[in-house]
């Protein structure tokens, strides 16, 4: 399903990770795909409140938790730079869909990284 929100469709997710050779592109691609699927789910399910949005973002966070092993296998990890970039993109998604009052920590509350 193509993303219809123009802000989200045109956003360069995880841009900083792509510019740093410490983060392998093939794993960052999987993280980008998680964020794009999150956008698709927000559009499909149309959460009406923060609780519903948090359920979607926390499910996506669980996917990032699983991705940590792939970063490690590639000689990398979700460390400070990656954590901040991922968190910023979660907040971007919330904001792009009208949830500007979302708490970034609650968006990624289920994180292991």
PDB file of C-alpha atoms in Angstrom:
ATOM      1  CA  UNK A   1       0.000   0.000   0.000  1.00  0.00           C
ATOM      2  CA  UNK A   2       1.598   3.308  -1.008  1.00  0.00           C
ATOM      3  CA  UNK A   3       1.889   5.996   1.640  1.00  0.00           C
ATOM      4  CA  UNK A   4      -0.506   8.852   0.910  1.00  0.00           C
ATOM      5  CA  UNK A   5       0.734  11.339   3.519  1.00  0.00           C
ATOM      6  CA  UNK A   6       3.038  13.592   1.480  1.00  0.00           C
ATOM      7  CA  UNK A   7       5.238  14.479   4.459  1.00  0.00           C
ATOM      8  CA  UNK A   8       5.850  10.822   5.261  1.00  0.00           C
ATOM      9  CA  UNK A   9       6.183   9.748   1.627  1.00  0.00           C
ATOM     10  CA  UNK A  10       8.900  12.338   1.018  1.00  0.00           C
ATOM     11  CA  UNK A  11      10.817  11.829   4.270  1.00  0.00           C
ATOM     12  CA  UNK A  12      14.336  10.361   4.198  1.00  0.00           C
ATOM     13  CA  UNK A  13      14.035   7.942   7.116  1.00  0.00           C
ATOM     14  CA  UNK A  14      17.228   7.137   9.044  1.00  0.00           C
ATOM     15  CA  UNK A  15      19.195   9.565   6.874  1.00  0.00           C
ATOM     16  CA  UNK A  16      22.028   9.980   9.393  1.00  0.00           C
ATOM     17  CA  UNK A  17      22.540   6.224   9.642  1.00  0.00           C
ATOM     18  CA  UNK A  18      22.927   5.941   5.870  1.00  0.00           C
ATOM     19  CA  UNK A  19      25.702   8.552   5.932  1.00  0.00           C
ATOM     20  CA  UNK A  20      27.715   6.743   8.621  1.00  0.00           C
ATOM     21  CA  UNK A  21      29.627   3.641   7.426  1.00  0.00           C
ATOM     22  CA  UNK A  22      29.366   2.144  10.935  1.00  0.00           C
ATOM     23  CA  UNK A  23      25.747   1.306  10.126  1.00  0.00           C
ATOM     24  CA  UNK A  24      25.489  -1.218   7.266  1.00  0.00           C
ATOM     25  CA  UNK A  25      23.022  -0.064   4.625  1.00  0.00           C
ATOM     26  CA  UNK A  26      21.400  -3.485   4.242  1.00  0.00           C
ATOM     27  CA  UNK A  27      20.407  -3.441   7.928  1.00  0.00           C
ATOM     28  CA  UNK A  28      19.444   0.238   7.897  1.00  0.00           C
ATOM     29  CA  UNK A  29      17.214  -0.613   4.919  1.00  0.00           C
ATOM     30  CA  UNK A  30      15.313  -2.994   7.190  1.00  0.00           C
ATOM     31  CA  UNK A  31      14.891  -0.245   9.788  1.00  0.00           C
ATOM     32  CA  UNK A  32      13.607   2.112   7.106  1.00  0.00           C
ATOM     33  CA  UNK A  33      11.139  -0.577   6.023  1.00  0.00           C
ATOM     34  CA  UNK A  34       9.860  -0.818   9.615  1.00  0.00           C
ATOM     35  CA  UNK A  35       9.179   2.914   9.659  1.00  0.00           C
ATOM     36  CA  UNK A  36       7.465   2.807   6.257  1.00  0.00           C
ATOM     37  CA  UNK A  37       5.266  -0.085   7.442  1.00  0.00           C
ATOM     38  CA  UNK A  38       4.425   2.001  10.506  1.00  0.00           C
ATOM     39  CA  UNK A  39       3.233   4.798   8.228  1.00  0.00           C
ATOM     40  CA  UNK A  40       1.153   2.312   6.260  1.00  0.00           C
ATOM     41  CA  UNK A  41      -0.406   0.972   9.460  1.00  0.00           C
ATOM     42  CA  UNK A  42      -1.193   4.468  10.731  1.00  0.00           C
ATOM     43  CA  UNK A  43      -2.922   5.232   7.436  1.00  0.00           C
ATOM     44  CA  UNK A  44      -4.784   1.916   7.367  1.00  0.00           C
ATOM     45  CA  UNK A  45      -5.864   1.861  11.019  1.00  0.00           C
ATOM     46  CA  UNK A  46      -6.252   5.623  11.502  1.00  0.00           C
ATOM     47  CA  UNK A  47      -5.653   5.771  15.273  1.00  0.00           C
ATOM     48  CA  UNK A  48      -7.937   8.323  16.892  1.00  0.00           C
ATOM     49  CA  UNK A  49      -5.970   8.907  20.075  1.00  0.00           C
ATOM     50  CA  UNK A  50      -2.475   8.633  21.497  1.00  0.00           C
ATOM     51  CA  UNK A  51      -3.130   5.243  23.101  1.00  0.00           C
ATOM     52  CA  UNK A  52      -3.967   3.760  19.699  1.00  0.00           C
ATOM     53  CA  UNK A  53      -0.937   5.428  18.129  1.00  0.00           C
ATOM     54  CA  UNK A  54       1.348   4.169  20.913  1.00  0.00           C
ATOM     55  CA  UNK A  55       0.128   0.606  20.285  1.00  0.00           C
ATOM     56  CA  UNK A  56       1.252   0.912  16.658  1.00  0.00           C
ATOM     57  CA  UNK A  57       4.584   2.582  17.401  1.00  0.00           C
ATOM     58  CA  UNK A  58       5.431   0.161  20.168  1.00  0.00           C
ATOM     59  CA  UNK A  59       4.777  -2.784  17.831  1.00  0.00           C
ATOM     60  CA  UNK A  60       7.206  -1.182  15.358  1.00  0.00           C
ATOM     61  CA  UNK A  61       9.682  -0.685  18.205  1.00  0.00           C
ATOM     62  CA  UNK A  62       9.519  -4.428  18.865  1.00  0.00           C
ATOM     63  CA  UNK A  63      10.614  -4.940  15.253  1.00  0.00           C
ATOM     64  CA  UNK A  64      13.623  -2.697  15.903  1.00  0.00           C
ATOM     65  CA  UNK A  65      14.385  -4.777  18.999  1.00  0.00           C
ATOM     66  CA  UNK A  66      14.673  -7.830  16.739  1.00  0.00           C
ATOM     67  CA  UNK A  67      16.785  -5.889  14.257  1.00  0.00           C
ATOM     68  CA  UNK A  68      19.428  -5.254  16.937  1.00  0.00           C
ATOM     69  CA  UNK A  69      20.781  -8.790  16.401  1.00  0.00           C
ATOM     70  CA  UNK A  70      21.269  -8.074  12.694  1.00  0.00           C
ATOM     71  CA  UNK A  71      23.165  -4.888  13.486  1.00  0.00           C
ATOM     72  CA  UNK A  72      25.404  -6.864  15.841  1.00  0.00           C
ATOM     73  CA  UNK A  73      25.966  -9.631  13.287  1.00  0.00           C
ATOM     74  CA  UNK A  74      27.117  -6.942  10.837  1.00  0.00           C
ATOM     75  CA  UNK A  75      29.599  -5.473  13.351  1.00  0.00           C
ATOM     76  CA  UNK A  76      27.381  -2.593  14.411  1.00  0.00           C
ATOM     77  CA  UNK A  77      24.754  -1.885  17.058  1.00  0.00           C
ATOM     78  CA  UNK A  78      21.883   0.416  17.885  1.00  0.00           C
ATOM     79  CA  UNK A  79      23.936   2.828  19.959  1.00  0.00           C
ATOM     80  CA  UNK A  80      23.478   6.495  20.882  1.00  0.00           C
ATOM     81  CA  UNK A  81      23.465   7.965  17.359  1.00  0.00           C
ATOM     82  CA  UNK A  82      21.135   5.257  16.076  1.00  0.00           C
ATOM     83  CA  UNK A  83      18.825   5.472  19.108  1.00  0.00           C
ATOM     84  CA  UNK A  84      18.414   9.204  18.650  1.00  0.00           C
ATOM     85  CA  UNK A  85      17.862   8.943  14.895  1.00  0.00           C
ATOM     86  CA  UNK A  86      15.291   6.166  15.286  1.00  0.00           C
ATOM     87  CA  UNK A  87      13.477   8.040  18.066  1.00  0.00           C
ATOM     88  CA  UNK A  88      13.400  11.231  15.970  1.00  0.00           C
ATOM     89  CA  UNK A  89      11.873   9.342  13.059  1.00  0.00           C
ATOM     90  CA  UNK A  90       9.210   7.816  15.309  1.00  0.00           C
ATOM     91  CA  UNK A  91       8.352  11.329  16.469  1.00  0.00           C
ATOM     92  CA  UNK A  92       8.354  12.509  12.859  1.00  0.00           C
ATOM     93  CA  UNK A  93       5.772   9.841  11.981  1.00  0.00           C
ATOM     94  CA  UNK A  94       3.578  10.819  14.931  1.00  0.00           C
ATOM     95  CA  UNK A  95       3.825  14.486  14.001  1.00  0.00           C
ATOM     96  CA  UNK A  96       3.207  13.903  10.286  1.00  0.00           C
ATOM     97  CA  UNK A  97      -0.055  12.191  11.153  1.00  0.00           C
ATOM     98  CA  UNK A  98      -1.226  14.953  13.479  1.00  0.00           C
ATOM     99  CA  UNK A  99      -0.042  13.633  16.836  1.00  0.00           C
ATOM    100  CA  UNK A 100       2.254  16.548  17.669  1.00  0.00           C
ATOM    101  CA  UNK A 101       1.628  16.044  21.387  1.00  0.00           C
ATOM    102  CA  UNK A 102       3.006  12.493  21.351  1.00  0.00           C
ATOM    103  CA  UNK A 103       5.656  11.682  23.945  1.00  0.00           C
ATOM    104  CA  UNK A 104       8.682  10.276  22.128  1.00  0.00           C
ATOM    105  CA  UNK A 105       9.531   8.014  25.077  1.00  0.00           C
ATOM    106  CA  UNK A 106       6.054   6.483  24.978  1.00  0.00           C
ATOM    107  CA  UNK A 107       6.300   6.048  21.208  1.00  0.00           C
ATOM    108  CA  UNK A 108       9.302   3.748  21.719  1.00  0.00           C
ATOM    109  CA  UNK A 109       8.468   2.540  25.229  1.00  0.00           C
ATOM    110  CA  UNK A 110       9.079  -1.140  24.402  1.00  0.00           C
ATOM    111  CA  UNK A 111      12.641  -0.610  23.160  1.00  0.00           C
ATOM    112  CA  UNK A 112      15.573  -2.742  24.269  1.00  0.00           C
ATOM    113  CA  UNK A 113      18.162  -0.406  22.737  1.00  0.00           C
TER     114      UNK A 113
END
